[in-house]
Coordinates of C-alpha atoms in Angstrom, one line a residue:
X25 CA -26.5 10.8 18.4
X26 CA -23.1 11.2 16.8
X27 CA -22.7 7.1 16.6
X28 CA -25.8 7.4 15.3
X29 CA -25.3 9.6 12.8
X30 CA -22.0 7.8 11.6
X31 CA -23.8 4.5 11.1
X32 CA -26.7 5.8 8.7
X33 CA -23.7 7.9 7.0
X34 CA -21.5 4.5 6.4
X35 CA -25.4 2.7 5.7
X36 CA -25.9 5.6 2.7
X37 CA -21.9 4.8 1.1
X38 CA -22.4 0.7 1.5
X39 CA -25.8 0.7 -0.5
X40 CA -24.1 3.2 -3.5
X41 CA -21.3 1.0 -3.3
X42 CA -23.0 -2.3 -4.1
X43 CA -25.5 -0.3 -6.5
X44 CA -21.9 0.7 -8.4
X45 CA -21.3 -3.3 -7.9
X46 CA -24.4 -4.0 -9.8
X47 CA -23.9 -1.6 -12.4
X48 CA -20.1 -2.6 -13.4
X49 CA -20.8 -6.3 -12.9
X50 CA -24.4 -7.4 -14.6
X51 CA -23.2 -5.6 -18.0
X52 CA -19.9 -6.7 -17.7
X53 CA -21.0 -10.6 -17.2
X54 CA -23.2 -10.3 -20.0
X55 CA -20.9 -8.3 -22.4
X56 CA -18.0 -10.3 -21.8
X57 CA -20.5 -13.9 -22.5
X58 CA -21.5 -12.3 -25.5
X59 CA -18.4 -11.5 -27.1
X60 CA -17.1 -14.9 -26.4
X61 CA -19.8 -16.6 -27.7
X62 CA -20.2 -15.0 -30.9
X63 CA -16.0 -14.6 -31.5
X64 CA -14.4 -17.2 -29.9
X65 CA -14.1 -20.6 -29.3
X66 CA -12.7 -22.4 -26.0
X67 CA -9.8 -24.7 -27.0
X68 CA -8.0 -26.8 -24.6
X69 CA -5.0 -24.6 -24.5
X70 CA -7.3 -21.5 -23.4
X71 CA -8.6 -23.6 -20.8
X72 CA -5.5 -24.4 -19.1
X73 CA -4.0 -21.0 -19.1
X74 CA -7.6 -20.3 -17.6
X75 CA -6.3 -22.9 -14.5
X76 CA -2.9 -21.9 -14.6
X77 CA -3.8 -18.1 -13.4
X78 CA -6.3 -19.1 -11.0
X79 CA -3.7 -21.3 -9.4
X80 CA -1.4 -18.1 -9.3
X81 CA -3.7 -15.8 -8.1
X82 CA -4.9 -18.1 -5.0
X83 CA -1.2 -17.1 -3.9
X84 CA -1.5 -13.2 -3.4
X85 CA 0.6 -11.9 -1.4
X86 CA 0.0 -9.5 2.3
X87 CA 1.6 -5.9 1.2
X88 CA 0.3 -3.1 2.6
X89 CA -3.1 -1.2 4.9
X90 CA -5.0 -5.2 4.5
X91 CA -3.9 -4.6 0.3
X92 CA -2.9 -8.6 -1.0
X93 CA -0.6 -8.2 -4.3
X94 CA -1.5 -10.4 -7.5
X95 CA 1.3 -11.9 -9.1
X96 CA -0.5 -13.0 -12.2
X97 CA -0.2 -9.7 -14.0
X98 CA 1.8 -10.8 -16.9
X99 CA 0.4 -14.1 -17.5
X100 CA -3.1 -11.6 -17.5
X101 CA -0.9 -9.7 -20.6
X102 CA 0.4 -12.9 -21.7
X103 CA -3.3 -13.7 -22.8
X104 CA -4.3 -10.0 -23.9
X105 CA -1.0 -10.2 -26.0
X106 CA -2.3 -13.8 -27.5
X107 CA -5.6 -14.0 -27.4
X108 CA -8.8 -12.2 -29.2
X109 CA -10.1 -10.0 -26.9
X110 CA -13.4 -11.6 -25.8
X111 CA -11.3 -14.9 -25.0
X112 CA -8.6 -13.4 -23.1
X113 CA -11.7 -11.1 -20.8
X114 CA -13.6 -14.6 -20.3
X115 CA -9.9 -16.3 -18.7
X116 CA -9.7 -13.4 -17.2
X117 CA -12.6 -13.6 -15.8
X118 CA -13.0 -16.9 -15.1
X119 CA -9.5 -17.5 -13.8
X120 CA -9.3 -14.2 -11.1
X121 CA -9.8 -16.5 -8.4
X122 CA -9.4 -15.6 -4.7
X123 CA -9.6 -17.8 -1.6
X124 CA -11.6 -15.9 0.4
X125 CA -14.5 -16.6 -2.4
X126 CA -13.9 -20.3 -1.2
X127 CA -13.8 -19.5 2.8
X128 CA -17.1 -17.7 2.2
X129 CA -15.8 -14.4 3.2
X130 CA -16.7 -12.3 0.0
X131 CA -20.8 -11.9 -0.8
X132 CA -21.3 -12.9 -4.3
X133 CA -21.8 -9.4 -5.6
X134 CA -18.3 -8.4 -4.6
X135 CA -17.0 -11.7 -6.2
X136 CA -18.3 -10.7 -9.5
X137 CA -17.3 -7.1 -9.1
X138 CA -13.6 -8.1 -8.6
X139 CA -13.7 -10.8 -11.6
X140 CA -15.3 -8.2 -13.8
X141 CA -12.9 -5.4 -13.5
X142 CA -10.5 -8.0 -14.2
X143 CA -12.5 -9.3 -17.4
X144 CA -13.2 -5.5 -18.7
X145 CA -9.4 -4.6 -17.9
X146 CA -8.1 -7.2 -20.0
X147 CA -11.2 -7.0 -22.7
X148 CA -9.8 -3.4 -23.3
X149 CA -6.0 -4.0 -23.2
X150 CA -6.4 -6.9 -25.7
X151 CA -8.4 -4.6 -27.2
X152 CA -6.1 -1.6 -27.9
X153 CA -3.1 -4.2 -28.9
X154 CA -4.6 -6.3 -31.6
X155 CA -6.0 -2.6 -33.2
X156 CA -2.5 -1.8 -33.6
X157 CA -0.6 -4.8 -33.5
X158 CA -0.4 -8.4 -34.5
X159 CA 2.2 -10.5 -32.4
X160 CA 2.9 -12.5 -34.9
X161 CA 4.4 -10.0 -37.9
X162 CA 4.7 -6.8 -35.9
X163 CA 8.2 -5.9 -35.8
X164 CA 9.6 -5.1 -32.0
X165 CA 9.4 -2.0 -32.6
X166 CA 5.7 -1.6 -33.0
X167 CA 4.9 -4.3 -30.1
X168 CA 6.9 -3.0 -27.5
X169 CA 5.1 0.6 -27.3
X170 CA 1.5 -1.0 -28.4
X171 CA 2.2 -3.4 -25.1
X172 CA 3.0 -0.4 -23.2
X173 CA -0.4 1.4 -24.4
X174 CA -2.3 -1.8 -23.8
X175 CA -0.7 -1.7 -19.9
X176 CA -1.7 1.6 -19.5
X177 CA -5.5 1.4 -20.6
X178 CA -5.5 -2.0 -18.1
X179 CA -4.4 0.5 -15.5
X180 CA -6.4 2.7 -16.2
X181 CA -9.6 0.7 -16.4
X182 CA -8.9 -1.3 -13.4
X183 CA -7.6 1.8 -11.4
X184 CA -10.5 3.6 -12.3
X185 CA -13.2 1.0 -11.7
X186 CA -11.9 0.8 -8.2
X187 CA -10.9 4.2 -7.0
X188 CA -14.6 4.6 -7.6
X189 CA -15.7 2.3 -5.4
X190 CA -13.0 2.8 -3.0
X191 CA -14.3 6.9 -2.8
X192 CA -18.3 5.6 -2.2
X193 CA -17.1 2.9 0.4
X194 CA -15.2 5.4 2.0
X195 CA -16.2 8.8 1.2
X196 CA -13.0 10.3 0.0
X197 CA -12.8 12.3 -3.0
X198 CA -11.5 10.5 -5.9
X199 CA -7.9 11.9 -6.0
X200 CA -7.7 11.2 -2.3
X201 CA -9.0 7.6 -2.8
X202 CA -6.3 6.6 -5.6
X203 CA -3.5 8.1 -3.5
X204 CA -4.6 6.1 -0.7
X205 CA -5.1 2.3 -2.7
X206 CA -1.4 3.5 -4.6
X207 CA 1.5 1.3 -3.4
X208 CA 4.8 3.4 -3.1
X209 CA 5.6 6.4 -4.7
X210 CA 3.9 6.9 -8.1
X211 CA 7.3 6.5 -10.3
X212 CA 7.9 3.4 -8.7
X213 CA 4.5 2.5 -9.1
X214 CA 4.3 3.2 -12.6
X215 CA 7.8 1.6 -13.7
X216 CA 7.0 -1.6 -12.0
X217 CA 3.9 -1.8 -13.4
X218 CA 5.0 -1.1 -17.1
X219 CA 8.3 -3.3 -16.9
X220 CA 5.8 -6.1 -16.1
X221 CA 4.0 -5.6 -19.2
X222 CA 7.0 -5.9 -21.0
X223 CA 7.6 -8.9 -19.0
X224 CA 4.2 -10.3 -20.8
X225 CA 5.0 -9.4 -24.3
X226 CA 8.4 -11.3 -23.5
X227 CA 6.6 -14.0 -22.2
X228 CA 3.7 -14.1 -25.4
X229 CA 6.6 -13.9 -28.0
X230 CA 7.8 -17.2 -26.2
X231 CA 4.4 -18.8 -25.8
X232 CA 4.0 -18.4 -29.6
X233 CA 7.7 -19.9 -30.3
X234 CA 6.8 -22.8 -27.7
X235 CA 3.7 -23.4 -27.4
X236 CA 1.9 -24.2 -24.1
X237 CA 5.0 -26.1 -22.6
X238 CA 6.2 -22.8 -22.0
X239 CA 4.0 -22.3 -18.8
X240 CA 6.3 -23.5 -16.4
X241 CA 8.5 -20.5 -17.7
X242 CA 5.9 -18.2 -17.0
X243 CA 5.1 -19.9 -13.3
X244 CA 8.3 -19.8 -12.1
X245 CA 9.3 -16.4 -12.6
X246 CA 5.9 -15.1 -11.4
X247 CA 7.0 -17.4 -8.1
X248 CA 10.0 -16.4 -7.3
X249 CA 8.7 -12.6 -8.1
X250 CA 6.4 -13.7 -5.6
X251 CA 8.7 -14.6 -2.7
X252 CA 11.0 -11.5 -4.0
X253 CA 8.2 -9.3 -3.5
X254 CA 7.0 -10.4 0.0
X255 CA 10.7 -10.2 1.2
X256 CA 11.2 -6.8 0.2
X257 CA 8.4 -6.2 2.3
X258 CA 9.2 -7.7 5.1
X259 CA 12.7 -5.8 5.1
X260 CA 10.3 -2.6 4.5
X261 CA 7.9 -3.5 7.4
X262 CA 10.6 -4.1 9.6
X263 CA 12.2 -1.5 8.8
X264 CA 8.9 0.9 9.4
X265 CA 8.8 -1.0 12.5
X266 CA 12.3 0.2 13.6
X267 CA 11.8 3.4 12.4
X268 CA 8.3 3.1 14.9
X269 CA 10.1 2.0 17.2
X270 CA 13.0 4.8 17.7
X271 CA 10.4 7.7 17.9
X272 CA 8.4 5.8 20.2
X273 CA 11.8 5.5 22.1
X274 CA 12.5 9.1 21.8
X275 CA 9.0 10.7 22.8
X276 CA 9.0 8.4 25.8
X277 CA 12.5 9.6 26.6
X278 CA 11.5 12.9 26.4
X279 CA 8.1 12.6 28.5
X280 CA 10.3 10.7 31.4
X281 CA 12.2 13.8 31.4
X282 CA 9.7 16.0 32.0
X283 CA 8.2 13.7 34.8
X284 CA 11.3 13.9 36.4
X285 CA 11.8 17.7 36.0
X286 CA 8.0 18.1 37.6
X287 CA 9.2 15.9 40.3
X288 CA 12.2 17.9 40.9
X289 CA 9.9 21.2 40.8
X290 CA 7.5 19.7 43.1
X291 CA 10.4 18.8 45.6
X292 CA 11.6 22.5 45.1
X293 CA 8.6 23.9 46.0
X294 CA 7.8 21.6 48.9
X295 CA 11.4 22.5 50.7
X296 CA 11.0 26.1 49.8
X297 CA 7.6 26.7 50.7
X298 CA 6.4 24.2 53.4
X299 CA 9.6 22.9 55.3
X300 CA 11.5 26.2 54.8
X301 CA 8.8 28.2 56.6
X302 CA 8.8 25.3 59.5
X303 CA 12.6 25.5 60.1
X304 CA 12.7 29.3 59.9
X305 CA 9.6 29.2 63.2
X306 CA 11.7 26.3 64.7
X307 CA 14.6 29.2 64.6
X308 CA 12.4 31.7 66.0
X309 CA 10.7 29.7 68.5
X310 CA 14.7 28.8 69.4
X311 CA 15.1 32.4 70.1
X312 CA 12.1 33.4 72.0
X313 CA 12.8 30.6 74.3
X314 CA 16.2 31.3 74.4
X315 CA 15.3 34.5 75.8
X316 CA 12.4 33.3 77.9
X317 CA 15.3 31.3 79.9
X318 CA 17.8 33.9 80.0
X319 CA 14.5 36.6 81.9
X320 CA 13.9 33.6 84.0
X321 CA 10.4 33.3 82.6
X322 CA 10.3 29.7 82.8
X323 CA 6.2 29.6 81.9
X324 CA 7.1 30.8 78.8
X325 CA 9.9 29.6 78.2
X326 CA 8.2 25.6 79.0
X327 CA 5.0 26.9 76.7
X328 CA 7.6 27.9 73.8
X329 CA 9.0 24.5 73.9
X330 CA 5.9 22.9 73.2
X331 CA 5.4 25.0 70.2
X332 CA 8.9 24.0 69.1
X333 CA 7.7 20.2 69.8
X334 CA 4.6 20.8 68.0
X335 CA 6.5 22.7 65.3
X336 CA 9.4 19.6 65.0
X337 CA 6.3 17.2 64.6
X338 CA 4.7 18.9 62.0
X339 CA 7.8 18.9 60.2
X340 CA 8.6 15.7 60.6
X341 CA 5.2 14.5 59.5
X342 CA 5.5 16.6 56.4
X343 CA 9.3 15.0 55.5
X344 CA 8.0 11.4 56.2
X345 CA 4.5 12.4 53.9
X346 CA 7.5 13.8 50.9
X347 CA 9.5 10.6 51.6
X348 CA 6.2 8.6 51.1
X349 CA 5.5 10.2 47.6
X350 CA 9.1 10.1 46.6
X351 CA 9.0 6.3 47.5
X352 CA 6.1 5.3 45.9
X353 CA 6.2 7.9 42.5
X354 CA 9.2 5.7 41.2
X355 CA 8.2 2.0 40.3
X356 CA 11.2 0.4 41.3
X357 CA 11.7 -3.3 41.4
X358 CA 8.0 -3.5 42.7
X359 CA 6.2 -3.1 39.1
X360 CA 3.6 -2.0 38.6
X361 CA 0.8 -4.1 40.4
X362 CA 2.5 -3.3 44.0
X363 CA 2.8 0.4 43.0
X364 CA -0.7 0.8 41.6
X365 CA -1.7 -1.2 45.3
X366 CA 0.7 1.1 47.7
X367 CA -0.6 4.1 46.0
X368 CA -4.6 2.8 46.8
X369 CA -3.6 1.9 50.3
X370 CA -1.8 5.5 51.3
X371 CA -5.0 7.0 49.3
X372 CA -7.8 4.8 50.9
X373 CA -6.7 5.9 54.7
X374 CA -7.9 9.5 54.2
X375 CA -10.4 9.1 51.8
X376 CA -14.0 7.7 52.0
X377 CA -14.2 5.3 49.0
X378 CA -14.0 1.5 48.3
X379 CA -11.4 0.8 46.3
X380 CA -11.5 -2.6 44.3
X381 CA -8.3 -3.4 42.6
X382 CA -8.1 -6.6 39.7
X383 CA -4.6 -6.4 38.8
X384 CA -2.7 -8.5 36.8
X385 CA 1.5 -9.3 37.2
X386 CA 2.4 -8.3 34.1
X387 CA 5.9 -8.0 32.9
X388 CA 5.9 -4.2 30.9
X389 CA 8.6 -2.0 29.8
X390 CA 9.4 0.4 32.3
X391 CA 8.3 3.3 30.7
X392 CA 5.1 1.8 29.4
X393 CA 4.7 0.6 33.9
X394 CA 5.3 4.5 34.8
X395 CA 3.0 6.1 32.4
X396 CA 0.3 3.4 33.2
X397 CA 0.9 4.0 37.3
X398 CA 0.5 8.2 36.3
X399 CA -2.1 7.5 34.7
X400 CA -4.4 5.6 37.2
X401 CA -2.9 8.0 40.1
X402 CA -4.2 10.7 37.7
X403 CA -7.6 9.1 37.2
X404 CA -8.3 8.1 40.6
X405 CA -7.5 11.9 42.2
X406 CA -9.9 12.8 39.7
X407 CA -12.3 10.9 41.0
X408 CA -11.8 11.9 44.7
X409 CA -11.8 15.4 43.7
X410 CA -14.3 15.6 40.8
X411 CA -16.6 12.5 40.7
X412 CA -18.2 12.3 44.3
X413 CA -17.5 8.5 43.8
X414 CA -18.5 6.3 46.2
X415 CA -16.2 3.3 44.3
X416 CA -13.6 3.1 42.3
X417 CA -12.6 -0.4 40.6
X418 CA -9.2 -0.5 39.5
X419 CA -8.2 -3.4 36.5
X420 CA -5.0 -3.8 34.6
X421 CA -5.2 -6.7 31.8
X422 CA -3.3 -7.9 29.1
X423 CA -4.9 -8.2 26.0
X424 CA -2.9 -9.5 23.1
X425 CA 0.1 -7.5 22.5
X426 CA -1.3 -4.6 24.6
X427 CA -1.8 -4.0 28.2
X428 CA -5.5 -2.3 29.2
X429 CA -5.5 -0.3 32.1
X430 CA -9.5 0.3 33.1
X431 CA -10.9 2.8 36.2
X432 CA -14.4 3.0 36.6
X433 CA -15.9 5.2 38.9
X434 CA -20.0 5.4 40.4
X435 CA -19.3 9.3 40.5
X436 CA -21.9 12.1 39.1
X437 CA -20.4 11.5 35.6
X438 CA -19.8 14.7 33.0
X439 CA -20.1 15.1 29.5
X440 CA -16.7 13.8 27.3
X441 CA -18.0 15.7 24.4
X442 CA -17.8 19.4 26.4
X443 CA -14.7 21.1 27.3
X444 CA -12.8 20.8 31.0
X445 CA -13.9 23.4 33.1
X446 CA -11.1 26.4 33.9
X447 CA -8.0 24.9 35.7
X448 CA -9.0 21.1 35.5
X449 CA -6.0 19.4 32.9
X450 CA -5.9 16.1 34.6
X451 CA -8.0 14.3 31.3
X452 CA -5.9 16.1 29.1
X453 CA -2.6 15.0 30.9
X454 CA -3.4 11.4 31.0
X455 CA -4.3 11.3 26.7
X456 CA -0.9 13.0 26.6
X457 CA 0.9 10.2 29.0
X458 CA -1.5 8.0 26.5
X459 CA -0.1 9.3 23.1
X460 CA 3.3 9.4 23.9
X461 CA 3.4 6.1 23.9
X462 CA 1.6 5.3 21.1
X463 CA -2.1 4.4 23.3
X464 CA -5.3 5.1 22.8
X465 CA -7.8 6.3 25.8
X466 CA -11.6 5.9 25.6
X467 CA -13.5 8.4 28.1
X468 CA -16.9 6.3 28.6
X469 CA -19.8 9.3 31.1
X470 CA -22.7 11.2 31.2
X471 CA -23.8 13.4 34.2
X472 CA -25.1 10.9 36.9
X473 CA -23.4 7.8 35.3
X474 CA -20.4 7.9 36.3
X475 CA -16.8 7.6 34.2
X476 CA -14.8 4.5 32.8
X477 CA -11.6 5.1 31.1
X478 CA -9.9 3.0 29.3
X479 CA -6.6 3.1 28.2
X480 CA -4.5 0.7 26.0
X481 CA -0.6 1.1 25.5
X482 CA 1.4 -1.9 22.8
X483 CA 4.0 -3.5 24.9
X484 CA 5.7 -5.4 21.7
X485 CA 7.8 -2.1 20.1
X486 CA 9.6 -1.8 23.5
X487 CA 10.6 -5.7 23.9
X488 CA 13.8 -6.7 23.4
X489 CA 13.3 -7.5 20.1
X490 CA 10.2 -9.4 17.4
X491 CA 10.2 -13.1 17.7
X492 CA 11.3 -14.8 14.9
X493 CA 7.8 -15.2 12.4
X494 CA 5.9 -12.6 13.9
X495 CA 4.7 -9.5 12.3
X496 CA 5.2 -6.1 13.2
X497 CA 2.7 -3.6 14.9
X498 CA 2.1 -0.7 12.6
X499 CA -0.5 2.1 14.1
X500 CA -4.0 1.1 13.7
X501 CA -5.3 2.8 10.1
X502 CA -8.2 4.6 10.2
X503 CA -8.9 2.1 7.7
X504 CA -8.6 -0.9 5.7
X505 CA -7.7 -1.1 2.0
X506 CA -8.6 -3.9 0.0
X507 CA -7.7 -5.7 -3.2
X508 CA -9.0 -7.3 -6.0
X509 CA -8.7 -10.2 -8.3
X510 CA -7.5 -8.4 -10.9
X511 CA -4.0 -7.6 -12.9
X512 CA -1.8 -6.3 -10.7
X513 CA -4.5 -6.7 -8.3
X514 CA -5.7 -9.1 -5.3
X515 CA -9.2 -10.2 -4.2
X516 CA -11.3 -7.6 -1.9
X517 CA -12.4 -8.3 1.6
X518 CA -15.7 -8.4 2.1
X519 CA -16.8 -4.9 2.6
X520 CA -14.5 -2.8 0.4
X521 CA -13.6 -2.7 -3.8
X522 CA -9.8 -4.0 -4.9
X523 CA -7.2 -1.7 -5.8
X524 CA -4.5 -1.7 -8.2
X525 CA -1.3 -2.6 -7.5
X526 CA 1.1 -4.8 -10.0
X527 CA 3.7 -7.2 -8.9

């Protein structure tokens, strides 16, 4: 009912997003067609800039949540700056390319959605700076700030435009949506993304000095920003991934501690309170018998002896059963497929249940091995104790840069969705063991069902180290932000709106 629920929820906020699609892209098509064809004209110089930013924008580059960076921003400002209006929206518009429109991986609506935010953010930057300034007689003084106005209303067209579609995809409120698609800290944000558009008049006051044989100026530097960019982020991402990786570190630290502080407790309680009572009757039965010999009352005295035998045996079968747990509780050099199949062996004598074990040798971290062997000893005592089971299949699996520990169980099954009864904290001690180490746990019943649980735990934060070329492995996002063709922006995936971000 609840999956249910969430799907016709998520059905509702796709169909207002691509009515939202419609509504920003049809008029914007036909507004931007019509301006050019009644003001401007396409010259051969308006054509290659036109190729020139669709070549830079088919190399966006990976930053952030699924978010891919443009770094055609200022040559998007570069044509604002130099062009009418309507001519400078229809290369805009035109050149916003983004490979995924070529791998058929965007629909067609969402392709023009992302190229028309583009096209009505530059329409109304060009806009704003030819009503207040001419790049040709303007003094500095006048450009720079009308450039920095221009920027802003781009920003705020293209931000706007998306944080809207970002809130109906997602349902988020708007101020929650454009904190989310924001890269960095807003003063960052904001500096980087006005120092660019300074970047572009720079780059227009050239272009009119030069001509068109200044592209290669304007390529170059957006390349190298480029390559600047996605190294910064790299060093950020690793890093995060450090960062990740130390509190990962730490929490396990900690919840081996307190594994090995139960296990001390449990050992405390065991001498205290089992073998302590046997010694102290051994004593006694010592000293009955004792006397028994001295009266010459050899009956007893011979049936007190058997007590003490029967006492020494039952000790001696309770050290052996401790030695057993203590033995077997640690992984050792073993690992964890020969501790998973010692602990099913010791259980399967005195239990009546078919185990069936599909374990894999898998070389883990040691902490990540001893929280996976709790965790199955956890979930197969809960099945003895809770489940009735009959069977209980046992599989550990590597899957990617994770290992997936699965126990499934024919028992009567409960309800995940209700709380554990009074006393009964085994579930809740194996999402903690789960946690901790950064896992997720899926708890699949229903009464007369029976139970799987499965349990994934990354295995690549506590490796020696990344290989060389590989990318780090952030926490799963709830999820994914996309981009946009746009200035400052990157094309979206398929099923969300792009998002600002300059570069």
């Amino acid at each position: 009912m609840v999956k249910e629920a969430s799907e016709k929820i998520q059905e509702k906020r796709n169909s207002r997003l691509r009515a939202f699609e419609l509504l920003i892209s049809v008029p914007s098509v036909l507004l931007i067609a019509v301006l050019f064809a009644r003001d401007s004209t396409a010259d051969v110089e308006l054509i290659l800039w036109t190729v020139t930013i669709a070549a830079v924008e088919i190399l966006p580059v990976p930053a952030w949540r699924g978010l891919q960076v443009s770094v055609g921003f200022p040559l998007m400002m570069v044509l604002a700056f130099s062009y009418p209006p309507a001519s400078a929206a229809a290369a805009a518009f035109v050149g916003a390319s983004d490979p995924r429109e070529f791998r058929r991986e965007v629909s067609l609506l969402r392709a023009l959605f992302n190229r028309s935010q583009v096209g009505l953010s530059v329409l109304a930057a060009s806009a704003v700076f030819h009503a207040l300034a001419d790049l040709d007689v303007s003094p500095t003084a006048v450009l720079m700030p009308t450039a920095l106005l221009a920027s802003v209303v781009d920003y705020a067209v293209n931000s706007g435009i998306v944080t809207i579609g970002f809130a109906l995809k997602t349902g988020l409120s708007p101020q929650r949506a454009i904190r989310e698609l924001r890269v960095g800290r807003l003063s960052e944000f904001l500096v980087s993304y006005l120092g660019l558009a300074f970047f572009g008049l720079f780059l227009a006051k050239l272009y009119i000095s030069v001509g068109f044989w200044a592209v290669p100026i304007f390529v170059i530097p957006s390349l190298l920003a480029r390559q600047m960019f996605f190294r910064s982020k790299a060093l950020e991402e690793a890093h995060e991934e450090l960062k990740a990786r130390e509190e990962l570190l730490r929490a396990l630290s900690n919840r081996l501690a307190e594994e090995r502080q139960d296990e001390r407790m449990q050992i405390a309680a065991f001498l205290h309170d089992d073998l302590a009572q046997h010694l102290f009757r051994l004593s006694i039965q010592l000293d009955v018998a004792q006397r028994h010999l001295s009266g010459g009352r050899l009956e007893e005295a011979e049936q007190t002896l058997r007590e003490i035998k029967e006492t020494k045996n039952r000790t001696s079968d309770r050290i052996r059963a401790l030695i057993r747990d203590l033995h077997r509780s640690p992984l050792g050099r073993a690992g964890l497929a020969d501790a998973i199949h010692g602990f099913v062996a010791e259980t399967a004598r005195d239990a009546d249940v078919e185990f069936r074990t599909d374990i894999d040798e898998i070389e883990l971290p040691p902490p990540i091995a001893l929280l996976l062997y709790h965790i199955a000893r956890e979930g197969v005592m809960n099945a003895l104790k809770h489940a009735q089971a009959r069977t209980v299949d046992i599989s550990v699996k590597q899957v990617g840069d994770e290992v997936e520990l699965v126990l499934r169980d024919d028992g009567v099954g409960f309800d995940p969705e209700a709380p554990p009864p009074e006393g009964h904290y085994g579930l809740t001690m194996m999402r903690e063991r789960a946690a901790v180490a950064g896992g997720t746990i899926r708890v699949d019943s229903a009464p007369g069902k029976g139970t799987t649980i499965t349990v994934r735990m990354p295995t690549s934060w506590l490796s020696q180290g990344p290989q060389e070329g590989s990318a780090p492995a952030p926490p799963r996002p709830a999820g994914e932000v996309a981009a946009g063709a746009s200035p400052g922006t990157a094309p979206a995936p398929q099923d969300q709106p792009a998002g600002p971000v300059p570069a």
